[in-house]
CSV table of C-alpha atoms in Angstrom, one decimal:
chain,number,residue,atom,x,y,z
A,138,MET,CA,3.2,19.4,-21.2
A,139,THR,CA,5.9,20.5,-18.7
A,140,VAL,CA,5.2,19.6,-15.0
A,141,LYS,CA,7.0,22.1,-12.9
A,142,SER,CA,7.3,19.9,-9.8
A,143,GLY,CA,8.9,17.2,-11.8
A,144,TRP,CA,7.6,14.3,-13.8
A,145,ILE,CA,11.1,12.8,-13.8
A,146,GLY,CA,11.1,13.0,-10.0
A,147,CYS,CA,7.6,11.5,-9.8
A,148,ALA,CA,8.7,8.6,-12.0
A,149,ALA,CA,11.8,8.0,-9.8
A,150,LEU,CA,9.7,8.0,-6.6
A,151,CYS,CA,6.7,6.1,-7.8
A,152,GLY,CA,8.0,3.9,-10.5
A,153,GLY,CA,8.8,1.0,-8.2
A,154,LEU,CA,5.6,1.2,-6.2
A,155,LEU,CA,2.8,2.4,-8.6
A,156,ALA,CA,1.7,0.8,-11.8
A,157,GLY,CA,-0.9,1.5,-14.5
A,158,GLN,CA,-3.5,4.0,-13.5
A,159,ALA,CA,-1.9,4.7,-10.1
A,160,LEU,CA,1.2,6.0,-11.9
A,161,ALA,CA,-1.0,8.0,-14.3
A,162,ASP,CA,-2.7,9.6,-11.3
A,163,CYS,CA,0.7,11.3,-10.4
A,164,THR,CA,0.7,13.2,-13.7
A,165,PRO,CA,-1.6,16.2,-14.2
A,166,PRO,CA,-3.9,16.1,-17.2
A,167,ALA,CA,-2.6,18.3,-20.1
A,168,VAL,CA,-5.3,21.0,-19.7
A,169,SER,CA,-3.3,24.1,-18.9
A,170,GLY,CA,0.2,23.4,-20.1
A,171,ASP,CA,3.1,24.7,-18.0
A,172,TRP,CA,0.7,26.4,-15.5
A,173,ASP,CA,-0.4,23.1,-13.9
A,174,PHE,CA,1.5,21.6,-11.0
A,175,GLY,CA,1.7,17.9,-10.1
A,176,GLN,CA,3.8,15.7,-7.8
A,177,CYS,CA,3.7,12.4,-6.0
A,178,LYS,CA,5.8,11.4,-3.0
A,179,ASP,CA,6.1,8.3,-0.8
A,180,TRP,CA,4.6,8.9,2.7
A,181,PRO,CA,7.3,7.6,5.2
A,182,ALA,CA,4.8,7.7,8.1
A,183,TYR,CA,2.7,5.0,6.4
A,184,PRO,CA,4.9,2.6,4.3
A,185,GLY,CA,3.3,1.4,1.1
A,186,LEU,CA,1.3,4.6,0.7
A,187,THR,CA,2.1,7.5,-1.8
A,188,ILE,CA,0.7,11.0,-1.8
A,189,SER,CA,-0.4,12.6,-5.1
A,190,SER,CA,-1.2,16.3,-5.6
A,191,LEU,CA,-2.6,17.9,-8.7
A,192,LEU,CA,-3.3,21.6,-9.1
A,193,LYS,CA,-5.1,22.5,-12.3
A,194,PHE,CA,-5.2,26.1,-13.5
A,195,GLU,CA,-8.5,27.6,-14.5
A,196,PRO,CA,-8.0,31.0,-16.3
A,197,ASP,CA,-10.1,33.9,-15.4
A,198,PRO,CA,-12.7,34.0,-18.3
A,199,VAL,CA,-12.6,37.8,-18.3
A,200,GLY,CA,-9.2,39.1,-17.3
A,201,ALA,CA,-6.7,36.4,-18.2
A,202,ASP,CA,-6.0,37.2,-21.9
A,203,GLY,CA,-3.1,34.8,-22.0
A,204,ASP,CA,-1.7,35.9,-18.6
A,205,LYS,CA,-1.5,33.7,-15.5
A,206,ILE,CA,-4.6,35.2,-14.0
A,207,GLY,CA,-7.1,32.7,-12.5
A,208,SER,CA,-7.5,30.0,-9.9
A,209,TYR,CA,-6.2,26.6,-9.1
A,210,ASP,CA,-8.3,23.6,-8.2
A,211,LEU,CA,-6.6,21.3,-5.8
A,212,GLY,CA,-6.9,17.5,-5.9
A,213,LEU,CA,-5.1,15.2,-3.4
A,214,SER,CA,-5.1,11.5,-3.2
A,215,VAL,CA,-3.4,8.7,-1.3
A,216,LEU,CA,-2.4,5.7,-3.3
A,217,SER,CA,-1.5,2.2,-2.3
A,218,ALA,CA,1.0,-0.1,-4.0
A,219,ASP,CA,-1.5,-2.9,-3.9
A,220,ASP,CA,-4.5,-1.1,-5.5
A,221,PRO,CA,-4.6,1.5,-8.3
A,222,THR,CA,-7.7,3.0,-6.8
A,223,PRO,CA,-7.0,5.9,-4.4
A,224,VAL,CA,-7.6,4.9,-0.8
A,225,ALA,CA,-8.4,8.5,0.2
A,226,THR,CA,-9.1,11.7,-1.7
A,227,TYR,CA,-9.7,15.4,-1.3
A,228,HIS,CA,-10.8,18.1,-3.7
A,229,GLN,CA,-11.1,21.9,-3.3
A,230,ALA,CA,-12.2,24.1,-6.1
A,231,ALA,CA,-10.4,27.5,-6.4
A,232,ALA,CA,-8.0,26.6,-3.6
A,233,PHE,CA,-5.5,29.2,-4.7
A,234,PHE,CA,-5.7,32.4,-6.8
A,235,SER,CA,-3.0,33.6,-9.1
A,236,ASP,CA,-2.6,37.1,-10.7
A,237,ALA,CA,0.3,39.6,-10.4
A,238,PHE,CA,1.0,37.6,-7.2
A,239,ALA,CA,1.4,34.2,-8.9
A,240,LEU,CA,1.6,30.6,-7.8
A,241,ASP,CA,5.2,29.6,-8.6
A,242,SER,CA,5.7,26.1,-7.2
A,243,VAL,CA,4.1,23.4,-5.0
A,244,GLN,CA,5.7,20.7,-2.8
A,245,ILE,CA,4.4,17.8,-0.8
A,246,ASP,CA,5.8,18.0,2.7
A,247,THR,CA,6.1,14.6,4.6
A,248,ALA,CA,7.9,15.9,7.7
A,249,ARG,CA,6.9,14.3,11.0
A,250,TYR,CA,3.7,16.0,11.8
A,251,LYS,CA,2.6,13.6,14.6
A,252,LEU,CA,-0.7,15.1,15.8
A,253,THR,CA,-1.7,12.1,17.9
A,254,PRO,CA,0.1,8.8,18.8
A,255,GLU,CA,-1.6,7.1,15.9
A,256,LEU,CA,-2.2,10.0,13.4
A,257,ARG,CA,0.3,11.9,11.3
A,258,ALA,CA,-0.5,14.7,8.8
A,259,PHE,CA,1.2,15.6,5.6
A,260,GLY,CA,1.6,19.1,4.2
A,261,ILE,CA,1.2,21.0,0.9
A,262,ARG,CA,3.6,24.0,0.5
A,263,ALA,CA,2.5,26.6,-2.0
A,264,ASN,CA,5.0,29.2,-3.1
A,265,PHE,CA,3.9,32.6,-4.5
A,266,LYS,CA,6.0,35.3,-6.2
A,267,GLY,CA,5.1,38.9,-6.9
A,268,SER,CA,6.0,40.6,-10.1
A,269,SER,CA,7.4,43.9,-8.8
A,270,ARG,CA,11.1,44.4,-8.3
A,271,VAL,CA,10.9,47.6,-6.2
A,272,ASN,CA,8.0,46.2,-4.1
A,273,PRO,CA,9.0,42.5,-3.8
A,274,LEU,CA,6.6,40.0,-2.2
A,275,ASP,CA,7.3,36.3,-2.0
A,276,GLU,CA,5.3,34.0,0.3
A,277,THR,CA,5.1,30.3,1.1
A,278,VAL,CA,2.0,28.8,2.8
A,279,LEU,CA,1.7,25.4,4.5
A,280,SER,CA,-1.5,23.5,4.8
A,281,LEU,CA,-1.8,20.1,6.7
A,282,TYR,CA,-4.1,17.2,5.9
A,283,VAL,CA,-4.9,14.0,7.7
A,284,LYS,CA,-6.4,10.7,6.4
A,285,GLU,CA,-9.7,9.8,7.9
A,286,GLY,CA,-11.1,6.6,6.3
A,287,SER,CA,-11.5,7.3,2.6
A,288,LYS,CA,-11.2,11.0,3.0
A,289,LEU,CA,-8.4,13.5,3.4
A,290,ARG,CA,-9.3,16.4,5.7
A,291,PRO,CA,-7.5,19.8,6.1
A,292,VAL,CA,-6.5,20.6,9.7
A,293,LEU,CA,-4.2,23.6,9.0
A,294,ASP,CA,-5.1,26.2,6.4
A,295,ARG,CA,-2.3,28.3,4.7
A,296,LEU,CA,0.0,29.0,7.6
A,297,LEU,CA,2.5,31.6,6.3
A,298,VAL,CA,5.9,30.0,6.8
A,299,TYR,CA,7.9,32.3,4.6
A,300,ARG,CA,7.5,36.0,3.6
A,301,PHE,CA,9.9,38.3,1.8
A,302,SER,CA,8.6,41.9,1.3
A,303,GLY,CA,9.9,45.4,1.1
A,304,GLU,CA,9.9,48.7,-0.6
A,305,TRP,CA,13.1,50.1,-2.2
A,306,ASP,CA,14.3,52.1,-5.2
A,307,GLY,CA,15.8,49.1,-7.0
A,308,ASN,CA,19.4,50.3,-6.4
A,309,CYS,CA,20.0,50.9,-2.7
A,310,ALA,CA,17.6,53.0,-0.6
A,311,GLY,CA,14.7,51.2,1.1
A,312,GLU,CA,13.8,48.4,3.4
A,313,ARG,CA,13.2,44.7,3.0
A,314,ALA,CA,12.4,42.0,5.5
A,315,THR,CA,12.3,38.2,5.6
A,316,THR,CA,10.2,36.1,8.0
A,317,VAL,CA,10.8,32.3,8.3
A,318,ARG,CA,8.5,30.1,10.5
A,319,THR,CA,9.2,26.5,11.5
A,320,ILE,CA,7.0,24.0,13.3
A,321,GLU,CA,7.6,21.7,16.2
A,322,MET,CA,5.2,19.4,17.9
A,323,GLY,CA,4.2,20.7,21.4
A,324,LYS,CA,4.1,18.7,24.5
A,325,THR,CA,0.5,19.8,25.2
A,326,SER,CA,-2.6,19.1,23.2
A,327,SER,CA,-6.0,20.6,22.5
A,328,HIS,CA,-9.1,18.5,21.6
A,329,GLY,CA,-6.8,15.5,21.3
A,330,PHE,CA,-4.4,17.0,18.8
A,331,ALA,CA,-0.9,18.1,19.7
A,332,ASP,CA,-0.4,21.9,19.9
A,333,LEU,CA,1.9,23.2,17.2
A,334,VAL,CA,4.8,25.4,18.4
A,335,VAL,CA,5.7,27.9,15.6
A,336,LYS,CA,9.0,29.7,15.8
A,337,SER,CA,9.1,33.0,13.8
A,338,VAL,CA,12.5,34.6,12.9
A,339,THR,CA,12.5,37.9,11.1
A,340,THR,CA,15.6,39.5,9.5
A,341,GLY,CA,15.5,43.1,8.1
A,342,LEU,CA,17.7,44.9,5.5
A,343,VAL,CA,17.9,48.7,5.3
A,344,GLY,CA,19.8,50.4,2.5
A,345,GLU,CA,20.8,54.1,2.5
A,346,GLY,CA,22.7,56.1,-0.1
A,347,SER,CA,23.4,56.1,-3.8
A,348,PRO,CA,24.2,53.0,-5.8
A,349,ASP,CA,27.9,54.0,-5.8
A,350,ASN,CA,27.9,54.7,-2.0
A,351,CYS,CA,25.3,52.3,-0.6
A,352,GLU,CA,25.3,51.3,3.0
A,353,MET,CA,23.4,48.2,4.0
A,354,LYS,CA,22.3,47.4,7.6
A,355,THR,CA,20.9,44.1,8.7
A,356,THR,CA,18.6,43.7,11.7
A,357,ASN,CA,17.7,40.4,13.5
A,358,ASP,CA,14.6,40.4,15.6
A,359,LYS,CA,14.4,38.1,18.6
A,360,PRO,CA,12.7,34.8,17.7
A,361,VAL,CA,9.1,34.6,18.7
A,362,LEU,CA,7.3,31.3,19.8
A,363,THR,CA,3.6,31.0,19.1
A,364,ALA,CA,1.3,28.0,20.0
A,365,LEU,CA,-1.3,26.9,17.5
A,366,ARG,CA,-4.2,25.0,19.1
A,367,TYR,CA,-6.7,22.7,17.5
A,368,ASP,CA,-10.3,23.8,18.1
A,369,GLY,CA,-11.9,20.4,17.2
A,370,LYS,CA,-12.0,21.2,13.5
A,371,ALA,CA,-8.7,23.0,12.6
A,372,TYR,CA,-5.7,24.8,14.0
A,373,VAL,CA,-6.6,28.4,14.8
A,374,LEU,CA,-4.2,31.0,13.2
A,375,PRO,CA,-3.5,34.3,14.9
A,376,GLN,CA,-3.8,37.5,12.9
A,377,GLY,CA,-0.9,37.8,10.4
A,378,PHE,CA,-0.2,34.1,10.3
A,379,LYS,CA,-2.4,33.2,7.4
A,380,GLY,CA,-1.4,33.6,3.8
A,381,LEU,CA,-3.5,34.7,0.9
């Protein structure tokens, strides 16, 4: 079985900390071959703890026919160097769907998401790619999770942090656009959790003419800042900010 997010990387990160069953938990079971995703990563916010993510592909029983059409079950766990039993877990059936717009890679994000003075979140970034060259569509979504006792709880669901889309003739004529979003911790809070300040930057590309005489024009929109506020259960996403 080939693990796209890197068994070699997992061994390098976890080998010195995890042993036996804990190390095995970093490796997806061989149920769907190359279409599964697995990774583990040290959690710098909490020394001695490691995050493990497993996404197992479940083919559509009707329409798959050997293609990457189906859904992904998501399993998350936090492991301790002192105990092979996970100290916190989370499972979501059919967390992501994959068809012509397919799940391409998954990464654990351990940036400094400090939601309260005592609580930090970690992220899962899921990258999707479309199959059309003339109507490209690539997206990356970010979800955040916090540890509460023996459970992991999602507090941000599929924030769209990257999007590349467009419509062109495959040679020159047409339009494409890229939007990139970054997160900073705000100075204000809602329901005890820090507000998230999201900066959106969009760049456009317009092509005109024939392949032999193609003119490309780049446009740069003014960055836009948006505050995401916690409603007591999760951060509320404005329209257009949530991925598929």
